[in-house]
Coordinates of C-alpha atoms in Angstrom, one line a residue:
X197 CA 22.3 15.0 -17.4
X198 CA 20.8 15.9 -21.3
X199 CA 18.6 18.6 -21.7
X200 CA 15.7 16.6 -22.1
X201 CA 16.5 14.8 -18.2
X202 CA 17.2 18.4 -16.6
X203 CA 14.5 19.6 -14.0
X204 CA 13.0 22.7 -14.6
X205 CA 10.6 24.7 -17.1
X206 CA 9.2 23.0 -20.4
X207 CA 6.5 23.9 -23.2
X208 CA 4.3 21.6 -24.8
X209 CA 1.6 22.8 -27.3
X210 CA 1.7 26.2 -25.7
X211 CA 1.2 24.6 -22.4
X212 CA 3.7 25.6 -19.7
X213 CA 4.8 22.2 -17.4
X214 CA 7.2 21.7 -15.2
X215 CA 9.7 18.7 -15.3
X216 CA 10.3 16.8 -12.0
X217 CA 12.7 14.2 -13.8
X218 CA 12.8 12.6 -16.9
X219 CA 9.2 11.9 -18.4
X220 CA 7.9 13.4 -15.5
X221 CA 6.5 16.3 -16.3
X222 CA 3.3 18.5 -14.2
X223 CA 0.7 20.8 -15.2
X224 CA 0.5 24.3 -13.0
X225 CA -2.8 22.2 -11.2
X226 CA -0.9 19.1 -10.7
X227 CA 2.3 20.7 -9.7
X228 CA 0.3 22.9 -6.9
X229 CA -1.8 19.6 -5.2
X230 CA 1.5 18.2 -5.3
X231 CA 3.1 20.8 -3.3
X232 CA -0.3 21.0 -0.9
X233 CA 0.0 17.6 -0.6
X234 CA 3.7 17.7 0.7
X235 CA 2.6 20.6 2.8
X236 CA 0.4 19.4 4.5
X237 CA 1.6 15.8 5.0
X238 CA 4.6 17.9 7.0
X239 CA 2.0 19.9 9.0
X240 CA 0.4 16.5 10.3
X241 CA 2.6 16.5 13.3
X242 CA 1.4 20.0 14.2
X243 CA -2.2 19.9 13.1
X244 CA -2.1 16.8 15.9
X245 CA -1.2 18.6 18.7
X246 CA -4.6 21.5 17.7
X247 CA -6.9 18.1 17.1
X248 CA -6.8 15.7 19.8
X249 CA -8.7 13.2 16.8
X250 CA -6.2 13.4 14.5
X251 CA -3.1 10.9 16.0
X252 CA 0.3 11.1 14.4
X253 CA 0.7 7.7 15.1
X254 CA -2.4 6.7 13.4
X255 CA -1.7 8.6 9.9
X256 CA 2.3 7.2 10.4
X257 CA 0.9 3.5 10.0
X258 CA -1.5 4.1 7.8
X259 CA 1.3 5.3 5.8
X260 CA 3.7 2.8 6.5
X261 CA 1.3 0.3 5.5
X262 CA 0.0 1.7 2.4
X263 CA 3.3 1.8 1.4
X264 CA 3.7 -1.9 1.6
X265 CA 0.0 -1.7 -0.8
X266 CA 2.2 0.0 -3.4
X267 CA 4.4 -2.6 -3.6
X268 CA 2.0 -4.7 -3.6
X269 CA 0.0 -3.1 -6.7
X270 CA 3.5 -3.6 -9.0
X271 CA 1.8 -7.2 -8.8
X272 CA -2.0 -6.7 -8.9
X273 CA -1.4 -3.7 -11.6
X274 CA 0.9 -4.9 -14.1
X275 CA 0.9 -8.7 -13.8
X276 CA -2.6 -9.0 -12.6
X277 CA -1.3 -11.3 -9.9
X278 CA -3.3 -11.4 -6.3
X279 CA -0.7 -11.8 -3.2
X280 CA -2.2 -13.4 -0.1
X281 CA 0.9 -13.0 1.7
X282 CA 2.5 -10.0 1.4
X283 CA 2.4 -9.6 5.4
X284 CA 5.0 -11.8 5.5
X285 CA 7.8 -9.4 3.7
X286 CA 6.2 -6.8 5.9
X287 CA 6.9 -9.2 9.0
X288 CA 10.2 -10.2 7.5
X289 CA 11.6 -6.3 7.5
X290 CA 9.9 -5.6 11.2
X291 CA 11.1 -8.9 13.0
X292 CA 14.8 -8.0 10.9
X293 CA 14.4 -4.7 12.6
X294 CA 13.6 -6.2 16.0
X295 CA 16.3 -9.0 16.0
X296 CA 18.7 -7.1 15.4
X297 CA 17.5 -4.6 18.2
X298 CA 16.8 -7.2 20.8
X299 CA 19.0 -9.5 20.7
X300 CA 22.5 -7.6 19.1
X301 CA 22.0 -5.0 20.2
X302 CA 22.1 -2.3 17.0
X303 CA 20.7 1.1 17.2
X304 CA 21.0 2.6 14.3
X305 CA 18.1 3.8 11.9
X306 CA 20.5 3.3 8.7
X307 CA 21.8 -0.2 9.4
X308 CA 18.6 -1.7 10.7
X309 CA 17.0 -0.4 7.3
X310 CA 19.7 -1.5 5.2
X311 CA 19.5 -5.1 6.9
X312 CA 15.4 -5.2 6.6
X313 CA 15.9 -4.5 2.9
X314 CA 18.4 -7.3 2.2
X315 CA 16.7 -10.1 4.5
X316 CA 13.2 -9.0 3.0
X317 CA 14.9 -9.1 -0.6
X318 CA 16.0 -12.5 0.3
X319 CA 13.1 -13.8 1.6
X320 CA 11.3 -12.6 -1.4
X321 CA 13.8 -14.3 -4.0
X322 CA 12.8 -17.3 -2.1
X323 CA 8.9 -17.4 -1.9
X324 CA 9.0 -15.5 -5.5
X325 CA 10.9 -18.1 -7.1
X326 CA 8.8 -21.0 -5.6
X327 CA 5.6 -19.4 -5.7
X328 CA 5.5 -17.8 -9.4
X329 CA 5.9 -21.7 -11.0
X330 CA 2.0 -21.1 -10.9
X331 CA -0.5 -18.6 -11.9
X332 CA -4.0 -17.3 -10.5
X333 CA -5.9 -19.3 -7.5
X334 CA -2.1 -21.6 -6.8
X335 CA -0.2 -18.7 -6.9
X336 CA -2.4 -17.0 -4.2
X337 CA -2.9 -19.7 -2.1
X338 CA 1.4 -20.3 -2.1
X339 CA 1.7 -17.2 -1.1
X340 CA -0.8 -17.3 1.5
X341 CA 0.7 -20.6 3.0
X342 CA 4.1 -19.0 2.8
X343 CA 2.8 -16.3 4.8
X344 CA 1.0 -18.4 7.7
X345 CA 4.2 -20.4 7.4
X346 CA 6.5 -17.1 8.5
X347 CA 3.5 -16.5 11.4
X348 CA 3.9 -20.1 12.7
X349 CA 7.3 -19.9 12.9
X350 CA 8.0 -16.6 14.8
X351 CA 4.5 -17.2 17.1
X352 CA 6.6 -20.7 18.1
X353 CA 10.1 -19.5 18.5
X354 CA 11.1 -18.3 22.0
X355 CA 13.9 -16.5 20.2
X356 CA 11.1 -14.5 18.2
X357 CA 9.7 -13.7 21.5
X358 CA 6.7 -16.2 20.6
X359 CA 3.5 -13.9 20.9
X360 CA 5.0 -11.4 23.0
X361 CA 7.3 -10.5 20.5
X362 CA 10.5 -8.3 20.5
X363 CA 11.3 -4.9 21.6
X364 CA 13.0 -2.5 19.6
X365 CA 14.8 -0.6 22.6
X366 CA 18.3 -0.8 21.5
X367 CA 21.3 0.8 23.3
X368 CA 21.4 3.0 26.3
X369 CA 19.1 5.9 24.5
X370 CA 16.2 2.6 24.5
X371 CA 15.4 3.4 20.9
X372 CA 17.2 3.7 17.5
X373 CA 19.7 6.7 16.8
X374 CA 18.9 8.5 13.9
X375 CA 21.9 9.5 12.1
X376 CA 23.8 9.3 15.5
X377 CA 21.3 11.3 17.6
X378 CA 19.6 10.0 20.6
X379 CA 16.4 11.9 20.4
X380 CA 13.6 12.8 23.2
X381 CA 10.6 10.3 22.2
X382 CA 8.8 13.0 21.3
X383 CA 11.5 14.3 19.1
X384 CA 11.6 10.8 18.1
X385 CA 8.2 10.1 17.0
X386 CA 8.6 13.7 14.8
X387 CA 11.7 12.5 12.7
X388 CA 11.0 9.4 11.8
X389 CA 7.6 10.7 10.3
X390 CA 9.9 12.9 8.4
X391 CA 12.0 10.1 7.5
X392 CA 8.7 7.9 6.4
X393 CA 7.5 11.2 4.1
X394 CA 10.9 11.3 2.6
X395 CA 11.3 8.0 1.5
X396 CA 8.1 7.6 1.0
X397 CA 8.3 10.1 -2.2
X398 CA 12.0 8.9 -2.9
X399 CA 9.7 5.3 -3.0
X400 CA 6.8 7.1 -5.1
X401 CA 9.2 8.5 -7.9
X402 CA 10.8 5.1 -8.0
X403 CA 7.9 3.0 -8.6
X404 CA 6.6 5.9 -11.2
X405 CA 9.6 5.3 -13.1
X406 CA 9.8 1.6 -12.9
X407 CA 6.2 1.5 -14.5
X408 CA 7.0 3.7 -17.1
X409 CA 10.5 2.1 -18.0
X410 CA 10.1 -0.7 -20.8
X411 CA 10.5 -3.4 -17.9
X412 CA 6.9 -1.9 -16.7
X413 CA 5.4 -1.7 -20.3
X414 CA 6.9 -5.5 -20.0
X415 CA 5.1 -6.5 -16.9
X416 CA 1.6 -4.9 -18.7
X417 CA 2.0 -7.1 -21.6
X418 CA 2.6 -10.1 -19.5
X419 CA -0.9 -9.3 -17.1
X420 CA -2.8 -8.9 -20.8
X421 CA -1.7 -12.3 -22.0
X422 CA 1.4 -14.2 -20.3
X423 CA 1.8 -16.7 -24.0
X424 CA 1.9 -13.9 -26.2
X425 CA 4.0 -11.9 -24.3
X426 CA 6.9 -14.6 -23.9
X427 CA 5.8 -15.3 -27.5
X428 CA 7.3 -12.2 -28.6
X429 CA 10.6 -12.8 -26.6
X430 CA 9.7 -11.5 -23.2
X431 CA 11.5 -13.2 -20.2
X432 CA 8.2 -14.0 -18.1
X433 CA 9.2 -16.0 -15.2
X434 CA 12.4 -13.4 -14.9
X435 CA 10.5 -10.5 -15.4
X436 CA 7.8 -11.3 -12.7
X437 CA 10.1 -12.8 -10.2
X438 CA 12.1 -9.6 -10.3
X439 CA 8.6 -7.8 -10.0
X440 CA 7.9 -9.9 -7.2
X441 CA 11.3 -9.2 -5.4
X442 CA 10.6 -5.6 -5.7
X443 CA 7.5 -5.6 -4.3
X444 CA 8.6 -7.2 -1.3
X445 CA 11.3 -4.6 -0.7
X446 CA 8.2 -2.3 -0.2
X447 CA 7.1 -4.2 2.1
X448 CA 10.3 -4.7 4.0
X449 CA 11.0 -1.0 4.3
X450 CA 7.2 -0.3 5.3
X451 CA 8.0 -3.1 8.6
X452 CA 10.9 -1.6 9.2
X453 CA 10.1 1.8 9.7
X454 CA 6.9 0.7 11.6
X455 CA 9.2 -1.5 14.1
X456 CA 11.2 1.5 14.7
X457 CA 7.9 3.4 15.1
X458 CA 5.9 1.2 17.4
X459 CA 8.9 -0.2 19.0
X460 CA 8.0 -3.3 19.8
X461 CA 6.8 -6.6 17.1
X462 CA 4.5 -9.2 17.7
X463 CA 3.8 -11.6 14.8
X464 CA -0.4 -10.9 14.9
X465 CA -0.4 -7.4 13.6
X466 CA 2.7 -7.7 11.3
X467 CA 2.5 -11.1 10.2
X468 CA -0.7 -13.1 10.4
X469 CA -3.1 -13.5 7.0
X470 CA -5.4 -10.8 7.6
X471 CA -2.6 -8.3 7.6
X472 CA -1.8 -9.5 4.3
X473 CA -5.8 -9.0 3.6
X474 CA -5.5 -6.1 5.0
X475 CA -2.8 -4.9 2.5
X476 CA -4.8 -6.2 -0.6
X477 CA -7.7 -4.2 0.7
X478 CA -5.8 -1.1 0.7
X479 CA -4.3 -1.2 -3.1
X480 CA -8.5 -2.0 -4.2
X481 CA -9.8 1.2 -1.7
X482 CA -7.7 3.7 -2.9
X483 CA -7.4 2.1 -6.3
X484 CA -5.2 -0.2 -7.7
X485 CA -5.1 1.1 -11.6
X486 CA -3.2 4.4 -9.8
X487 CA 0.4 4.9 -8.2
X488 CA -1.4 7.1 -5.3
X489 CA -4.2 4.7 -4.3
X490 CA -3.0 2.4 -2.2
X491 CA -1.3 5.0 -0.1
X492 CA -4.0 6.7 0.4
X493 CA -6.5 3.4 1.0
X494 CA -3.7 2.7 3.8
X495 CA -4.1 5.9 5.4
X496 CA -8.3 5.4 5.0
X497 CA -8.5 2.1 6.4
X498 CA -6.3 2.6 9.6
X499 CA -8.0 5.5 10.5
X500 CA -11.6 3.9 9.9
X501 CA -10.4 0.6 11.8
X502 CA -9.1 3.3 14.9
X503 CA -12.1 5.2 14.8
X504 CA -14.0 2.5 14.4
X505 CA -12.7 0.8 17.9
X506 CA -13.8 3.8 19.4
X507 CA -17.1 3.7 18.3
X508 CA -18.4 0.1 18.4
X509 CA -17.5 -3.7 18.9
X510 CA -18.3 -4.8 15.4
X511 CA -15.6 -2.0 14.0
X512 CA -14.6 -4.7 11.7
X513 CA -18.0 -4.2 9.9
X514 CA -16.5 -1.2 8.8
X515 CA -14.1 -2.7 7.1
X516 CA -16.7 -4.9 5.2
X517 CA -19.0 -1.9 4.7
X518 CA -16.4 0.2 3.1
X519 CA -15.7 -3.2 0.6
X520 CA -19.1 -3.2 -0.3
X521 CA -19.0 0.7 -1.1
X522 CA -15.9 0.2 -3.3
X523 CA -17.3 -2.7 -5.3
X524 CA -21.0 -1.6 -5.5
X525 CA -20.4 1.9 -6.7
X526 CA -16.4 2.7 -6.8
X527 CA -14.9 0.1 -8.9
X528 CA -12.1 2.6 -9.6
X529 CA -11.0 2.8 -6.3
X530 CA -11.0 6.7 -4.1
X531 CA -8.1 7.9 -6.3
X532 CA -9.1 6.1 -9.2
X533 CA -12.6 7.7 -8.7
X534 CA -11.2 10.7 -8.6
X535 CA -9.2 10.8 -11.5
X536 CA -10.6 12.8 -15.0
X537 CA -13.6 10.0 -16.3
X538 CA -13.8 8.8 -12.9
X539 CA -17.1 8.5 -11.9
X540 CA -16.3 11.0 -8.2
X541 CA -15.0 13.5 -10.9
X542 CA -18.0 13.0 -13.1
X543 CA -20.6 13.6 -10.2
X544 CA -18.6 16.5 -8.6
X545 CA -19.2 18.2 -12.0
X546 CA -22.5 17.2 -12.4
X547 CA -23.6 18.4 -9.1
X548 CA -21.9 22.0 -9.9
X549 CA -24.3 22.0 -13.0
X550 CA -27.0 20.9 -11.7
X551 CA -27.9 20.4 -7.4
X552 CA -30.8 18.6 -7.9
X553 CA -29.1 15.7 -9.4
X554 CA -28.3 14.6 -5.9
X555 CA -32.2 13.4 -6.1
X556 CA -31.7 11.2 -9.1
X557 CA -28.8 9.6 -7.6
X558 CA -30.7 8.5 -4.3
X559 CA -33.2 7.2 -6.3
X560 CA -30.7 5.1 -8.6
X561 CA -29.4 4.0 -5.5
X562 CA -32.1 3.0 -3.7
X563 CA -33.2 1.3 -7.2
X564 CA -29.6 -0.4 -7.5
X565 CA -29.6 -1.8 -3.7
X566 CA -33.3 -3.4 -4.5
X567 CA -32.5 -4.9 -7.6
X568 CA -29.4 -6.1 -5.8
X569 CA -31.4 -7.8 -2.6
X570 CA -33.8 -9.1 -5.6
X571 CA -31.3 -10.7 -7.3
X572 CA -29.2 -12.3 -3.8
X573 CA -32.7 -13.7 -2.6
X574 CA -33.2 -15.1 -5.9
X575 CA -29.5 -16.6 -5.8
X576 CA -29.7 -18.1 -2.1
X577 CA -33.6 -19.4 -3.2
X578 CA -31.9 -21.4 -5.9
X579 CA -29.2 -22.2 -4.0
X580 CA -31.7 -24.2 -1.2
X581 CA -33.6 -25.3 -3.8
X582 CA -36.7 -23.1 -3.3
X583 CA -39.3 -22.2 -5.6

C-alpha cells in the first residue's frame, strides 16, 4: 500500500481530512455523520425493542431493497438507462436462496450468498446482453418483459412452489447457519441485520470506487452522448453490459439476504413488475444523482407503504403522493435535496435567517399548485376538445 492509498490523517489547504481509502478522503463534519450514521444503524435493533413503531424487520427490507436501488442507479446515473425489471435479479438471488434451501437442503449463509451472486450474475449476462442491443423506451420495455417473463415462470412451476412459493427452513436448526451457528430466531433476526449493515458498507465503498475509477467516468461519457463516446474509442456495448451485470449482482445479494430474512419466497413481492417499480421509485426518492439516495428512499418507502397499511386502504396513494412531492418540489431527490445547493439545504438556511420565510413559501406553494391545476384543466380541455 503507497503512502498516498494508506488510511489515516491528511492535509489539504490547511484543512485536516481523514482518508478512508484511496481518493476517499472526509472532512471532521462528514467523517462524524458518518460515524452517527453507523451508530445508529447498529442501535436499530435496540431502539426497536423501547419503540414498539419502529420494526427491525421493516428498516431490514427497506434496506435490503434500497440496496438493490443502488444497483440499480449504476444504470439510471451514469448511463442514463431506465430498468423496468430489475425485480427479476432481485427474484433471481431470493428464489437461488430458496431452491437451494428447499429442495437440497443447504443451510449455510455463505454458500447460499455465493450461489445467489453467480446465478444472479448469470442471469444478468443473459438479459444484459439481449436487452442493451437497444436504447431508451426498447430497452425498458425488454427489461420489463424479461422481468414478467421470470414472474410467469416461477408463479407456474410447481417446483417454484407456484404462488406459495418456497421456504427457506433448511436443516434441522429450520433456518440458515451463520458461519456454522444455529442461532435462536431472535438471535437470528439480530445477525443477519449485522450481516446486511456490513456488506451493505463493504457494497457502498465498492460502488463509490467503481464510479470514481475511469470505467465510471466511462459510463458518464457514454449517458452524455453514446456516439461520441465510442467515437473517442470507448467500448459501449462492453462497458454497459458490464455495468448492467453489476447492477444486477446488487440486486442478487439484496434477494438473498431478504430470503434468508423473511424465510420464505413467493414470486409477488420479489418478482412481479411493480417490485421492479418499486425499486426505480426508490433510486428517484432518495435521489438518483447521489450514492446514498436510493438507500435511504428504500428505507422511506417501506416504512411509508407499512405505515401506510396501518392507517388506510388506499396506502398506495402514499406512494403516489410522495411521487408527486419529489417531482413537484424535490427534483433532487431527499439526499440530493439535502446536499450543499440543494434546495432542503438552501431553505434550512434560509429559515435560520429568517422564520418568516416559511410564509412566503406557503404562498409560492399555494401559487405553484394553482397554476398547476390551471394549466392540467387547460391540458384535459384541449385534450376533449373543449373550448
Amino acid at each position: 500500500m503507497t503512502e498516498r492509498s494508506r488510511p489515516g490523517l491528511v492535509s489539504h489547504n490547511g484543512e485536516t481530512r481523514i482518508r478512508v481509502m484511496k481518493g476517499l478522503e472526509l472532512t471532521k463534519r462528514q467523517a462524524v455523520l458518518v460515524l452517527v450514521g453507523l451508530l445508529f444503524a447498529f442501535a436499530i435493533p435496540d431502539l426497536a425493542l423501547m419503540t414498539p413503531s419502529l420494526q427491525l424487520t421493516v428498516v431490514h427490507q427497506g434496506l435490503l431493497f434500497g440496496l438493490a436501488a443502488v444497483g440499480l442507479n449504476l444504470l439510471l446515473r451514469h448511463t442514463r438507462l431506465v430498468s423496468f425489471g430489475h425485480a427479476a435479479f432481485f427474484g433471481t438471488g431470493a428464489y437461488t436462496t430458496a431452491v437451494l434451501a428447499a429442495k437440497y437442503d443447504v443451510s449455510s449463509f455463505t454458500v447460499l450468498l455465493v450461489a445467489a451472486v453467480v446465478v444472479a450474475t448469470l442471469v444478468a449476462g443473459i438479459i444484459g446482453y439481449l436487452s442493451l442491443r437497444h436504447t431508451g423506451l426498447y430497452f425498458s420495455l425488454l427489461t420489463l418483459a424479461f422481468g414478467q417473463l421470470l414472474y410467469a415462470l416461477v408463479q407456474g412451476q410447481s417446483f417454484f412452489g407456484s404462488s406459495d412459493g418456497l421456504p427457506v427452513r433448511p436443516g434441522e436448526a429450520r433456518q440458515p447457519l451463520v458461519f456454522g451457528l444455529a442461532l435462536d430466531p431472535e438471535a437470528y433476526a439480530v445477525v443477519l441485520y449485522y450481516l446486511t449493515i456490513v456488506i451493505l458498507v463493504v457494497s457502498l465503498l465498492v460502488m463509490w470506487r467503481l464510479v470514481k475509477s475511469p470505467f465510471g467516468n466511462a459510463l458518464d461519457a457514454i449517458g452524455q452522448d453514446r456516439t461520441r463516446a465510442q467515437f473517442i474509442g470507448i467500448p459501449v456495448r462492453r462497458y454497459v453490459w458490464t455495468a448492467f451485470v453489476i447492477s444486477g449482482i446488487y440486486g442478487g445479494v439484496a434477494g438473498a439476504l431478504y430470503a434468508m430474512v423473511q424465510q420464505h419466497v413467493r414470486p409477488g413481492p420479489v418478482l412481479y413488475f411493480l417490485r421492479s417499480g418499486d425499486i426505480l421509485f426508490m433510486a428517484i426518492l432518495g435521489g438518483f444523482q447521489t450514492l446514498l439516495g436510493p438507500l435511504v428512499g428504500g428505507v422511506i418507502l417501506v416504512f411509508l407503504q407499512d405505515v401506510g397499511r396501518d392507517v388506510t386502504a388506499y396506502f398506495d396513494a402514499l406512494t403516489g403522493f410522495a411521487l408527486l412531492v419529489i417531482v413537484f418540489g424535490l427534483p433532487r431527490g431527499l439526499v440530493g435535496s439535502l446536499r450543499s445547493g440543494g434546495l432542503l439545504s438552501g431553505a434550512g438556511r434560509d429559515f435560520r435567517e429568517d422564520p418568516t420565510v416559511i410564509t412566503v413559501w406557503v404562498s409560492n406553494g399555494l401559487a405553484s399548485l394553482i397554476r398547476s391545476v390551471r394549466e392540467w384543466i387547460s391540458d384535459v380541455r384541449s385534450a376533449l376538445g373543449v373550448r
